[in-house]
mmCIF file of C-alpha atoms and ligand atoms in Angstrom:
data_model
loop_
_atom_site.group_PDB
_atom_site.id
_atom_site.type_symbol
_atom_site.label_atom_id
_atom_site.label_comp_id
_atom_site.label_asym_id
_atom_site.label_seq_id
_atom_site.Cartn_x
_atom_site.Cartn_y
_atom_site.Cartn_z
ATOM 1 C CA MET A 1 51.621 22.933 -23.903
ATOM 2 C CA GLY A 2 53.729 25.732 -25.579
ATOM 3 C CA ASP A 3 56.788 25.389 -27.601
ATOM 4 C CA HIS A 4 58.652 22.453 -26.719
ATOM 5 C CA SER A 5 61.892 23.678 -27.929
ATOM 6 C CA LYS A 6 61.502 27.260 -26.568
ATOM 7 C CA ARG A 7 60.869 25.653 -23.154
ATOM 8 C CA ALA A 8 64.069 23.279 -23.536
ATOM 9 C CA GLU A 9 66.129 26.352 -24.028
ATOM 10 C CA ARG A 10 65.192 28.414 -21.446
ATOM 11 C CA ILE A 11 65.487 25.436 -19.127
ATOM 12 C CA MET A 12 69.049 24.916 -20.862
ATOM 13 C CA GLN A 13 69.902 28.740 -19.798
ATOM 14 C CA ARG A 14 68.796 28.528 -16.462
ATOM 15 C CA ILE A 15 70.898 24.886 -15.973
ATOM 16 C CA ASP A 16 74.043 26.806 -17.320
ATOM 17 C CA GLU A 17 73.179 29.505 -14.889
ATOM 18 C CA LEU A 18 73.200 27.592 -11.546
ATOM 19 C CA ALA A 19 75.959 25.922 -13.250
ATOM 20 C CA SER A 20 77.538 28.951 -13.275
ATOM 21 C CA ILE A 21 77.427 29.937 -9.263
ATOM 22 C CA SER A 22 79.994 27.562 -7.555
ATOM 23 C CA GLU A 23 82.004 27.505 -4.570
ATOM 24 C CA ASP A 24 85.134 26.953 -6.865
ATOM 25 C CA GLU A 25 86.148 29.104 -9.320
ATOM 26 C CA GLY A 26 86.264 27.148 -12.631
ATOM 27 C CA ARG A 27 84.583 24.370 -11.718
ATOM 28 C CA ILE A 28 80.812 23.602 -10.032
ATOM 29 C CA THR A 29 80.363 22.621 -6.895
ATOM 30 C CA ARG A 30 77.498 23.362 -4.839
ATOM 31 C CA THR A 31 77.514 21.124 -1.654
ATOM 32 C CA TYR A 32 74.820 21.810 1.228
ATOM 33 C CA GLY A 33 74.784 25.408 3.287
ATOM 34 C CA THR A 34 77.314 27.273 1.375
ATOM 35 C CA ARG A 35 77.257 30.199 0.486
ATOM 36 C CA PRO A 36 76.554 29.329 -3.355
ATOM 37 C CA PHE A 37 74.462 27.286 -2.591
ATOM 38 C CA ILE A 38 71.955 29.837 -0.683
ATOM 39 C CA GLN A 39 73.129 31.877 -3.918
ATOM 40 C CA GLY A 40 71.591 29.390 -6.018
ATOM 41 C CA ARG A 41 68.627 27.880 -4.085
ATOM 42 C CA ASN A 42 67.623 31.908 -4.074
ATOM 43 C CA LYS A 43 68.232 32.133 -8.336
ATOM 44 C CA VAL A 44 65.643 29.151 -8.305
ATOM 45 C CA GLU A 45 63.323 30.604 -5.755
ATOM 46 C CA GLN A 46 62.941 33.525 -7.844
ATOM 47 C CA TRP A 47 62.231 31.571 -10.995
ATOM 48 C CA MET A 48 59.401 29.680 -9.383
ATOM 49 C CA LYS A 49 57.794 33.197 -8.100
ATOM 50 C CA GLU A 50 57.835 34.321 -11.685
ATOM 51 C CA ALA A 51 56.362 30.926 -12.761
ATOM 52 C CA GLY A 52 53.443 32.094 -10.224
ATOM 53 C CA LEU A 53 54.058 29.535 -7.613
ATOM 54 C CA ASP A 54 53.788 30.418 -4.054
ATOM 55 C CA THR A 55 57.434 29.759 -2.786
ATOM 56 C CA ARG A 56 59.035 28.869 0.581
ATOM 57 C CA ILE A 57 62.276 28.048 1.723
ATOM 58 C CA ASP A 58 61.995 25.369 4.298
ATOM 59 C CA ASN A 59 64.242 24.954 7.701
ATOM 60 C CA ILE A 60 66.008 22.050 6.416
ATOM 61 C CA GLY A 61 67.265 24.280 3.279
ATOM 62 C CA ASN A 62 64.645 23.022 0.422
ATOM 63 C CA VAL A 63 63.254 25.821 -2.105
ATOM 64 C CA ARG A 64 59.280 24.780 -2.665
ATOM 65 C CA GLY A 65 57.051 26.303 -5.056
ATOM 66 C CA ARG A 66 53.140 25.349 -5.176
ATOM 67 C CA LEU A 67 50.341 25.548 -7.132
ATOM 68 C CA ASP A 68 47.199 25.005 -4.869
ATOM 69 C CA SER A 69 43.990 23.087 -6.070
ATOM 70 C CA ASN A 70 41.031 24.945 -5.565
ATOM 71 C CA ASN A 71 39.659 21.956 -3.394
ATOM 72 C CA ALA A 72 41.322 22.315 0.204
ATOM 73 C CA LYS A 73 41.057 18.605 0.810
ATOM 74 C CA ALA A 74 43.378 17.845 -2.193
ATOM 75 C CA GLN A 75 46.666 16.297 -1.628
ATOM 76 C CA THR A 76 50.163 16.747 -2.887
ATOM 77 C CA PHE A 77 51.867 15.776 -6.013
ATOM 78 C CA VAL A 78 55.446 16.359 -5.972
ATOM 79 C CA ILE A 79 57.873 17.000 -8.960
ATOM 80 C CA ALA A 80 61.423 17.427 -7.542
ATOM 81 C CA SER A 81 64.995 16.705 -7.454
ATOM 82 C CA HIS A 82 67.968 18.181 -5.925
ATOM 83 C CA ILE A 83 70.015 21.280 -6.473
ATOM 84 C CA ASP A 84 73.656 20.477 -4.378
ATOM 85 C CA THR A 85 76.542 19.067 -6.343
ATOM 86 C CA VAL A 86 79.189 16.722 -6.003
ATOM 87 C CA VAL A 87 83.085 18.340 -5.827
ATOM 88 C CA ASN A 88 83.624 19.347 -9.586
ATOM 89 C CA ALA A 89 80.073 18.085 -10.917
ATOM 90 C CA GLY A 90 78.547 18.025 -13.783
ATOM 91 C CA ARG A 91 75.579 20.658 -14.849
ATOM 92 C CA PHE A 92 72.623 18.151 -15.271
ATOM 93 C CA ASP A 93 72.597 16.013 -12.006
ATOM 94 C CA GLY A 94 69.829 17.471 -10.065
ATOM 95 C CA PRO A 95 69.178 20.844 -11.175
ATOM 96 C CA MET A 96 67.620 19.066 -14.705
ATOM 97 C CA GLY A 97 65.122 17.616 -12.768
ATOM 98 C CA VAL A 98 64.046 20.822 -10.723
ATOM 99 C CA LEU A 99 64.075 22.953 -13.846
ATOM 100 C CA ILE A 100 62.045 20.827 -15.758
ATOM 101 C CA GLY A 101 60.015 20.351 -12.710
ATOM 102 C CA LEU A 102 59.605 24.083 -12.484
ATOM 103 C CA ASP A 103 58.530 24.392 -16.344
ATOM 104 C CA LEU A 104 55.992 21.833 -15.861
ATOM 105 C CA ALA A 105 54.056 23.832 -12.902
ATOM 106 C CA ALA A 106 54.465 26.813 -14.809
ATOM 107 C CA GLN A 107 52.986 25.388 -17.804
ATOM 108 C CA LEU A 108 50.153 23.979 -15.627
ATOM 109 C CA GLY A 109 49.319 27.041 -13.876
ATOM 110 C CA MET A 110 49.517 29.077 -17.541
ATOM 111 C CA SER A 111 46.799 26.574 -19.160
ATOM 112 C CA GLY A 112 44.362 27.156 -16.015
ATOM 113 C CA ALA A 113 43.564 23.619 -15.847
ATOM 114 C CA THR A 114 41.570 22.549 -12.973
ATOM 115 C CA LEU A 115 43.984 20.718 -10.302
ATOM 116 C CA PRO A 116 42.926 17.672 -8.500
ATOM 117 C CA TYR A 117 46.080 17.916 -6.342
ATOM 118 C CA ASN A 118 48.190 20.242 -5.116
ATOM 119 C CA ILE A 119 51.234 20.518 -7.526
ATOM 120 C CA GLU A 120 54.802 20.845 -5.133
ATOM 121 C CA VAL A 121 57.889 21.626 -7.159
ATOM 122 C CA ILE A 122 60.862 20.976 -4.877
ATOM 123 C CA GLY A 123 64.494 21.603 -5.059
ATOM 124 C CA PHE A 124 66.011 19.336 -2.529
ATOM 125 C CA CYS A 125 68.911 20.469 -0.660
ATOM 126 C CA ASP A 126 71.496 18.030 -0.149
ATOM 127 C CA GLU A 127 70.907 14.300 -2.096
ATOM 128 C CA GLU A 128 74.936 14.076 -2.889
ATOM 129 C CA GLY A 129 75.753 14.069 1.146
ATOM 130 C CA CYS A 130 79.273 15.340 -0.002
ATOM 131 C CA ARG A 131 79.376 17.660 2.912
ATOM 132 C CA PHE A 132 78.242 15.363 5.870
ATOM 133 C CA HIS A 133 78.556 11.624 3.986
ATOM 134 C CA THR A 134 75.104 11.235 4.719
ATOM 135 C CA THR A 135 72.132 11.956 1.800
ATOM 136 C CA TYR A 136 68.500 13.113 1.322
ATOM 137 C CA LEU A 137 68.585 15.731 4.252
ATOM 138 C CA GLY A 138 66.309 17.227 2.609
ATOM 139 C CA SER A 139 63.994 14.449 1.650
ATOM 140 C CA LYS A 140 64.112 13.096 4.707
ATOM 141 C CA ALA A 141 63.253 16.064 6.406
ATOM 142 C CA LEU A 142 59.987 16.507 4.266
ATOM 143 C CA ILE A 143 58.768 13.052 5.109
ATOM 144 C CA GLY A 144 59.633 13.576 9.061
ATOM 145 C CA LYS A 145 62.549 10.855 8.964
ATOM 146 C CA LEU A 146 65.528 13.030 9.683
ATOM 147 C CA GLU A 147 66.901 11.312 12.590
ATOM 148 C CA SER A 148 67.975 13.360 15.093
ATOM 149 C CA SER A 149 71.359 12.181 15.676
ATOM 150 C CA LEU A 150 72.107 13.213 12.465
ATOM 151 C CA LEU A 151 71.983 17.107 13.468
ATOM 152 C CA ASP A 152 75.500 16.730 15.001
ATOM 153 C CA ALA A 153 77.073 14.776 12.171
ATOM 154 C CA LYS A 154 80.051 17.310 11.239
ATOM 155 C CA ASP A 155 81.734 18.187 8.356
ATOM 156 C CA ALA A 156 85.328 18.376 7.338
ATOM 157 C CA THR A 157 85.481 21.470 9.591
ATOM 158 C CA GLY A 158 84.410 19.971 12.455
ATOM 159 C CA MET A 159 81.257 22.421 11.563
ATOM 160 C CA GLU A 160 77.608 20.698 13.004
ATOM 161 C CA LEU A 161 74.751 19.990 10.966
ATOM 162 C CA SER A 162 72.825 22.221 13.498
ATOM 163 C CA HIS A 163 75.097 24.794 13.140
ATOM 164 C CA VAL A 164 74.583 25.089 9.379
ATOM 165 C CA ILE A 165 71.074 24.862 9.589
ATOM 166 C CA THR A 166 70.889 28.305 11.727
ATOM 167 C CA GLN A 167 73.308 29.931 9.749
ATOM 168 C CA MET A 168 71.048 29.233 6.228
ATOM 169 C CA GLY A 169 68.093 30.738 8.648
ATOM 170 C CA GLY A 170 66.756 27.399 9.650
ATOM 171 C CA ASP A 171 65.315 26.174 13.098
ATOM 172 C CA ILE A 172 65.998 22.771 13.652
ATOM 173 C CA ASN A 173 62.832 22.976 16.116
ATOM 174 C CA LYS A 174 60.918 23.533 13.469
ATOM 175 C CA LEU A 175 61.467 20.838 10.868
ATOM 176 C CA ASN A 176 58.732 19.065 11.512
ATOM 177 C CA GLU A 177 56.061 21.788 10.471
ATOM 178 C CA ASP A 178 57.147 21.876 7.050
ATOM 179 C CA LEU A 179 56.540 18.270 6.333
ATOM 180 C CA ILE A 180 54.028 17.189 4.189
ATOM 181 C CA GLU A 181 51.922 14.763 6.208
ATOM 182 C CA ALA A 182 52.025 10.527 4.994
ATOM 183 C CA ALA A 183 48.268 10.961 3.935
ATOM 184 C CA ASP A 184 48.625 14.047 2.059
ATOM 185 C CA TRP A 185 50.730 12.479 -0.612
ATOM 186 C CA GLU A 186 49.218 11.768 -3.679
ATOM 187 C CA GLY A 187 52.732 10.745 -5.447
ATOM 188 C CA TYR A 188 56.165 11.790 -6.324
ATOM 189 C CA PHE A 189 57.495 12.509 -10.392
ATOM 190 C CA GLU A 190 61.402 12.647 -10.201
ATOM 191 C CA ILE A 191 63.282 13.819 -13.759
ATOM 192 C CA HIS A 192 66.978 12.383 -13.882
ATOM 193 C CA ILE A 193 69.494 11.735 -16.024
ATOM 194 C CA GLU A 194 70.577 8.224 -16.474
ATOM 195 C CA GLN A 195 74.106 8.279 -15.241
ATOM 196 C CA GLY A 196 74.803 5.352 -17.149
ATOM 197 C CA PRO A 197 75.289 4.515 -20.323
ATOM 198 C CA VAL A 198 72.349 1.730 -21.623
ATOM 199 C CA LEU A 199 70.295 5.018 -23.336
ATOM 200 C CA PHE A 200 73.432 6.504 -25.052
ATOM 201 C CA GLU A 201 74.527 2.709 -26.305
ATOM 202 C CA ARG A 202 70.857 1.961 -27.068
ATOM 203 C CA ASP A 203 70.000 6.013 -28.867
ATOM 204 C CA ILE A 204 67.009 6.233 -26.474
ATOM 205 C CA PRO A 205 66.426 9.264 -25.295
ATOM 206 C CA VAL A 206 64.701 8.642 -22.143
ATOM 207 C CA GLY A 207 64.002 5.409 -19.547
ATOM 208 C CA VAL A 208 61.477 4.299 -16.982
ATOM 209 C CA VAL A 209 63.172 3.605 -14.108
ATOM 210 C CA SER A 210 61.627 0.307 -12.100
ATOM 211 C CA ALA A 211 63.584 0.201 -9.195
ATOM 212 C CA ILE A 212 66.427 1.910 -7.176
ATOM 213 C CA ALA A 213 69.372 -0.275 -5.615
ATOM 214 C CA GLY A 214 69.701 0.072 -1.896
ATOM 215 C CA GLN A 215 72.747 1.526 -0.769
ATOM 216 C CA TYR A 216 74.865 1.435 2.921
ATOM 217 C CA ARG A 217 77.561 3.947 3.630
ATOM 218 C CA ALA A 218 79.975 3.604 6.014
ATOM 219 C CA GLY A 219 83.135 5.627 7.488
ATOM 220 C CA LEU A 220 86.215 3.793 8.454
ATOM 221 C CA ILE A 221 89.338 4.931 10.278
ATOM 222 C CA PHE A 222 92.207 2.467 10.214
ATOM 223 C CA ASN A 223 94.951 3.268 13.427
ATOM 224 C CA GLY A 224 98.267 1.850 13.709
ATOM 225 C CA GLU A 225 101.660 3.781 14.792
ATOM 226 C CA ALA A 226 102.442 6.781 13.519
ATOM 227 C CA GLY A 227 106.523 6.601 13.489
ATOM 228 C CA HIS A 228 109.670 7.789 11.592
ATOM 229 C CA ALA A 229 109.940 6.826 7.892
ATOM 230 C CA GLY A 230 113.812 6.477 7.992
ATOM 231 C CA THR A 231 113.926 4.482 11.290
ATOM 232 C CA VAL A 232 111.646 2.121 12.035
ATOM 233 C CA PRO A 233 112.132 -1.266 10.286
ATOM 234 C CA MET A 234 109.470 -2.332 7.652
ATOM 235 C CA ASP A 235 108.682 -5.294 9.708
ATOM 236 C CA MET A 236 107.917 -3.328 12.594
ATOM 237 C CA ARG A 237 105.531 -0.944 11.313
ATOM 238 C CA LYS A 238 101.771 -0.205 12.114
ATOM 239 C CA ASP A 239 100.816 1.475 8.635
ATOM 240 C CA ALA A 240 97.156 2.594 8.765
ATOM 241 C CA LEU A 241 97.986 3.901 5.111
ATOM 242 C CA ALA A 242 99.110 0.679 3.829
ATOM 243 C CA GLY A 243 96.167 -1.458 5.342
ATOM 244 C CA ALA A 244 93.247 0.875 4.288
ATOM 245 C CA ALA A 245 95.171 0.381 0.704
ATOM 246 C CA GLU A 246 95.168 -3.354 0.936
ATOM 247 C CA PHE A 247 91.307 -2.325 2.158
ATOM 248 C CA VAL A 248 90.754 -0.579 -0.997
ATOM 249 C CA MET A 249 91.904 -3.558 -3.129
ATOM 250 C CA ALA A 250 89.897 -6.342 -1.435
ATOM 251 C CA VAL A 251 86.792 -4.278 -1.884
ATOM 252 C CA GLU A 252 87.176 -3.569 -5.898
ATOM 253 C CA ASN A 253 88.497 -7.530 -5.754
ATOM 254 C CA PHE A 254 85.328 -8.541 -4.027
ATOM 255 C CA ALA A 255 83.122 -6.628 -5.570
ATOM 256 C CA SER A 256 84.155 -7.784 -9.488
ATOM 257 C CA LYS A 257 84.443 -10.884 -8.569
ATOM 258 C CA ASN A 258 81.020 -10.983 -6.574
ATOM 259 C CA GLY A 259 79.720 -10.526 -10.403
ATOM 260 C CA ASN A 260 75.994 -10.061 -9.713
ATOM 261 C CA GLY A 261 75.371 -6.495 -9.966
ATOM 262 C CA LEU A 262 77.264 -5.712 -6.622
ATOM 263 C CA VAL A 263 79.135 -2.545 -6.901
ATOM 264 C CA ALA A 264 81.669 -0.701 -3.998
ATOM 265 C CA THR A 265 83.656 1.942 -3.875
ATOM 266 C CA VAL A 266 86.360 3.494 -1.544
ATOM 267 C CA GLY A 267 85.632 6.986 -2.835
ATOM 268 C CA LYS A 268 87.422 9.198 0.384
ATOM 269 C CA LEU A 269 90.762 8.820 1.924
ATOM 270 C CA HIS A 270 92.617 11.142 4.383
ATOM 271 C CA ILE A 271 95.835 10.590 6.095
ATOM 272 C CA ILE A 272 95.958 12.319 9.235
ATOM 273 C CA ASN A 273 99.230 14.635 9.666
ATOM 274 C CA SER A 274 100.628 13.455 6.560
ATOM 275 C CA ALA A 275 103.739 13.622 5.565
ATOM 276 C CA SER A 276 106.356 12.318 3.517
ATOM 277 C CA ASN A 277 108.924 11.166 6.255
ATOM 278 C CA VAL A 278 105.888 10.076 8.393
ATOM 279 C CA ILE A 279 104.627 6.221 8.509
ATOM 280 C CA PRO A 280 100.825 7.120 8.447
ATOM 281 C CA GLY A 281 99.573 6.644 11.842
ATOM 282 C CA GLU A 282 95.860 7.221 11.451
ATOM 283 C CA VAL A 283 93.750 6.999 7.750
ATOM 284 C CA ILE A 284 90.030 7.928 7.672
ATOM 285 C CA CYS A 285 88.320 6.384 4.466
ATOM 286 C CA SER A 286 84.358 5.922 3.289
ATOM 287 C CA LEU A 287 82.890 3.001 1.842
ATOM 288 C CA ASP A 288 79.957 3.101 -0.326
ATOM 289 C CA VAL A 289 78.563 -0.622 -1.465
ATOM 290 C CA ARG A 290 75.258 -0.884 -3.532
ATOM 291 C CA HIS A 291 72.397 -3.401 -4.840
ATOM 292 C CA ALA A 292 69.579 -4.018 -5.872
ATOM 293 C CA ASN A 293 68.554 -7.099 -3.588
ATOM 294 C CA GLU A 294 68.320 -6.194 0.079
ATOM 295 C CA MET A 295 69.704 -9.542 0.940
ATOM 296 C CA ILE A 296 72.892 -9.907 -0.875
ATOM 297 C CA LEU A 297 73.473 -5.987 -0.414
ATOM 298 C CA SER A 298 73.494 -6.846 3.487
ATOM 299 C CA GLN A 299 75.501 -10.139 3.037
ATOM 300 C CA CYS A 300 78.269 -8.284 1.214
ATOM 301 C CA TYR A 301 78.255 -5.409 3.459
ATOM 302 C CA ASP A 302 78.747 -7.803 6.625
ATOM 303 C CA SER A 303 81.332 -9.708 4.128
ATOM 304 C CA LEU A 304 83.099 -6.277 3.619
ATOM 305 C CA GLN A 305 83.287 -5.529 7.406
ATOM 306 C CA LYS A 306 84.823 -8.706 8.143
ATOM 307 C CA LEU A 307 87.897 -8.203 5.375
ATOM 308 C CA ALA A 308 88.904 -5.220 6.734
ATOM 309 C CA LYS A 309 88.726 -6.665 10.624
ATOM 310 C CA ASP A 310 90.986 -9.164 9.102
ATOM 311 C CA ILE A 311 93.834 -7.061 7.258
ATOM 312 C CA CYS A 312 93.781 -4.930 10.649
ATOM 313 C CA GLU A 313 94.268 -8.193 12.535
ATOM 314 C CA LYS A 314 96.740 -9.158 10.131
ATOM 315 C CA ARG A 315 98.968 -5.881 10.256
ATOM 316 C CA GLY A 316 98.189 -4.784 14.118
ATOM 317 C CA LEU A 317 95.956 -1.825 13.221
ATOM 318 C CA THR A 318 92.662 -1.006 14.837
ATOM 319 C CA LEU A 319 89.720 -0.448 13.194
ATOM 320 C CA ASP A 320 86.653 1.975 13.671
ATOM 321 C CA TRP A 321 83.887 1.303 11.553
ATOM 322 C CA ASN A 322 80.563 3.750 11.319
ATOM 323 C CA LEU A 323 77.611 2.732 9.571
ATOM 324 C CA VAL A 324 76.545 6.237 8.182
ATOM 325 C CA GLN A 325 73.634 5.203 5.920
ATOM 326 C CA HIS A 326 71.569 2.441 5.139
ATOM 327 C CA THR A 327 68.802 2.421 2.679
ATOM 328 C CA LYS A 328 66.751 -0.567 1.370
ATOM 329 C CA PRO A 329 66.414 -0.914 -2.692
ATOM 330 C CA VAL A 330 63.241 0.801 -3.839
ATOM 331 C CA THR A 331 60.484 -0.339 -6.440
ATOM 332 C CA CYS A 332 58.880 2.484 -8.117
ATOM 333 C CA ASP A 333 55.456 2.365 -8.063
ATOM 334 C CA GLU A 334 53.281 -0.043 -10.775
ATOM 335 C CA LYS A 335 50.579 2.183 -11.758
ATOM 336 C CA LEU A 336 52.566 5.578 -11.855
ATOM 337 C CA THR A 337 54.653 3.785 -13.783
ATOM 338 C CA ARG A 338 52.528 2.476 -16.302
ATOM 339 C CA ASN A 339 51.204 5.963 -17.104
ATOM 340 C CA LEU A 340 55.234 6.576 -17.898
ATOM 341 C CA LYS A 341 55.412 4.082 -19.975
ATOM 342 C CA ASN A 342 52.213 5.639 -21.982
ATOM 343 C CA ALA A 343 53.590 8.817 -22.286
ATOM 344 C CA ILE A 344 57.067 7.203 -23.443
ATOM 345 C CA SER A 345 55.339 5.494 -26.507
ATOM 346 C CA ASP A 346 52.524 7.684 -26.857
ATOM 347 C CA SER A 347 55.355 10.600 -27.658
ATOM 348 C CA GLY A 348 56.829 8.029 -30.496
ATOM 349 C CA TYR A 349 59.607 6.229 -28.818
ATOM 350 C CA GLU A 350 60.756 2.899 -27.140
ATOM 351 C CA VAL A 351 60.010 2.210 -23.770
ATOM 352 C CA VAL A 352 63.307 0.961 -21.863
ATOM 353 C CA GLU A 353 63.332 -0.030 -18.154
ATOM 354 C CA LEU A 354 66.557 0.629 -16.399
ATOM 355 C CA VAL A 355 66.981 -0.398 -12.419
ATOM 356 C CA SER A 356 69.153 2.820 -11.035
ATOM 357 C CA GLY A 357 72.410 2.191 -9.346
ATOM 358 C CA ALA A 358 72.505 5.767 -8.519
ATOM 359 C CA GLY A 359 70.836 7.071 -5.645
ATOM 360 C CA HIS A 360 67.806 9.470 -5.652
ATOM 361 C CA ASP A 361 65.432 11.533 -3.463
ATOM 362 C CA ALA A 362 62.851 9.096 -4.416
ATOM 363 C CA VAL A 363 64.149 6.437 -2.184
ATOM 364 C CA PRO A 364 63.436 7.950 1.085
ATOM 365 C CA ILE A 365 59.934 9.287 -0.824
ATOM 366 C CA SER A 366 58.947 6.008 -1.225
ATOM 367 C CA SER A 367 58.246 5.391 2.137
ATOM 368 C CA VAL A 368 55.055 7.826 2.444
ATOM 369 C CA SER A 369 54.283 8.106 -1.135
ATOM 370 C CA PRO A 370 54.183 6.271 -4.368
ATOM 371 C CA VAL A 371 57.443 7.164 -6.977
ATOM 372 C CA VAL A 372 58.053 7.198 -10.412
ATOM 373 C CA MET A 373 60.931 8.338 -12.150
ATOM 374 C CA LEU A 374 61.847 9.303 -15.722
ATOM 375 C CA PHE A 375 65.553 8.786 -16.631
ATOM 376 C CA VAL A 376 66.827 11.288 -19.286
ATOM 377 C CA ARG A 377 70.264 9.890 -22.266
ATOM 378 C CA CYS A 378 73.158 11.540 -21.026
ATOM 379 C CA TYR A 379 76.223 11.940 -23.173
ATOM 380 C CA LYS A 380 78.202 8.073 -23.088
ATOM 381 C CA GLY A 381 76.940 7.660 -19.345
ATOM 382 C CA ILE A 382 78.871 10.216 -18.146
ATOM 383 C CA SER A 383 78.423 11.503 -14.488
ATOM 384 C CA HIS A 384 79.390 13.221 -11.229
ATOM 385 C CA ASN A 385 82.120 15.018 -13.941
ATOM 386 C CA PRO A 386 82.118 18.147 -15.977
ATOM 387 C CA LEU A 387 81.917 15.916 -19.204
ATOM 388 C CA GLU A 388 77.851 15.567 -17.801
ATOM 389 C CA ASN A 389 76.125 16.395 -20.893
ATOM 390 C CA VAL A 390 71.992 16.142 -22.273
ATOM 391 C CA GLU A 391 71.384 17.209 -25.705
ATOM 392 C CA MET A 392 69.004 19.335 -26.541
ATOM 393 C CA LYS A 393 66.948 17.171 -28.611
ATOM 394 C CA ASP A 394 66.616 15.205 -25.212
ATOM 395 C CA LEU A 395 65.290 17.634 -23.529
ATOM 396 C CA ILE A 396 62.808 17.937 -26.210
ATOM 397 C CA ALA A 397 61.890 14.389 -25.646
ATOM 398 C CA THR A 398 61.277 14.556 -22.179
ATOM 399 C CA LEU A 399 59.400 17.538 -22.138
ATOM 400 C CA LYS A 400 56.997 15.950 -24.695
ATOM 401 C CA VAL A 401 57.033 12.768 -22.656
ATOM 402 C CA SER A 402 56.477 14.683 -19.181
ATOM 403 C CA ASP A 403 53.868 16.973 -20.658
ATOM 404 C CA ASN A 404 51.705 13.529 -21.941
ATOM 405 C CA PHE A 405 52.500 12.021 -18.388
ATOM 406 C CA ILE A 406 51.306 15.133 -16.548
ATOM 407 C CA LYS A 407 47.946 15.294 -18.665
ATOM 408 C CA THR A 408 47.178 11.699 -17.380
ATOM 409 C CA LEU A 409 47.528 12.773 -13.815
ATOM 410 C CA ILE A 410 45.347 15.508 -13.811
ATOM 411 C CA ALA A 411 42.931 14.311 -15.739
ATOM 412 C CA LYS A 412 41.769 11.638 -12.834
HETATM 413 C C1 LIG F 1 74.206 10.245 -5.704
HETATM 414 O O1 LIG F 1 74.354 10.721 -6.630
HETATM 415 C C2 LIG F 1 74.502 8.667 -5.540
HETATM 416 O O2 LIG F 1 73.776 7.765 -6.079
HETATM 417 O O3 LIG F 1 75.385 8.736 -4.476
HETATM 418 MN MN1 LIG F 2 71.475 13.146 -8.348
HETATM 419 MN MN1 LIG F 3 74.911 12.794 -8.174
#
């Protein structure tokens, strides 16, 4: 299946080219629906066309390329990841999986192999959920599970998701025309950087994902009373930021003491009408809570909500708590995972199983299809950070493993 080094070089060049398309000068930011997002997506579509894939941009904004089987009744096997990024992102989170998927499909196309399934490569449009705080917009739309209430979600400027879809050329009334029906799924394969340090520490290029942690995302508003910073005595204040700050510390303390794999993060904090001489009256913040066990996850989420309520009661604040997203933990498919493990050992690498703390588009897809995931070592496990890095030798290892995996797939 071609020269692995040459293929890896081309993938790396494309990763760099995509990384140069950004909302921000000198750093990588490509959030859903923005002009750079559209530019990046068009670039991926052009590469798909060059690889001989039959391409389309669907209504939510995913970029898709297909190799059709000669069998008109064939199901579809999807290889995908995402092309949106966090703010000030690294180069690999998402795009690497899409561009390797594209390379694998291109190799298959060139080989002239008989395909027992249609192969579809997808660059999902919104896995990070940075713009609307809710994630998996593209993969949920693909399976017909995008909650219609989400269309009213607003970004930081007040723009609605439905408007952004229209602006990008999509039609909110035609989202269902794009879906791959549950019965048509043969499987789903996602390649992604590990975003953790295990492979780096153990000096192993790739690992297989056994499960993906469940996740809650909530949006909180602490409401107090804005006032004059020079005149209101300390014991008469209703400082919304002090309440939010106490909550931030309580979240860290709670998750650290829990010690059973729970992680909880307040990643966004916004002081409304902030000024150095004004007591903060309203603070908006986010909460992200994750665990691989659904029962523990739900209990912890409830406990954190109670903590926030108690803090507000003590401080005379009111609290708005809005659940934005809840995704349950996912177990990867046993048979596909066994094939991937065999592909790893056949390629000469040790087989390591990892649980993913990060969310992936494989999560929503798992409700309609068997899913399998391959993790690739990244430098010190650093991710969501410009220091994110994957070495060429690990890209080559990933291609060897993926080729072996695809061989078993089409040998059906
Ligand atoms: C995506 O990277 C997530 O896990 O939030
Ligand atoms: Mn990702
Ligand atoms: Mn990410």
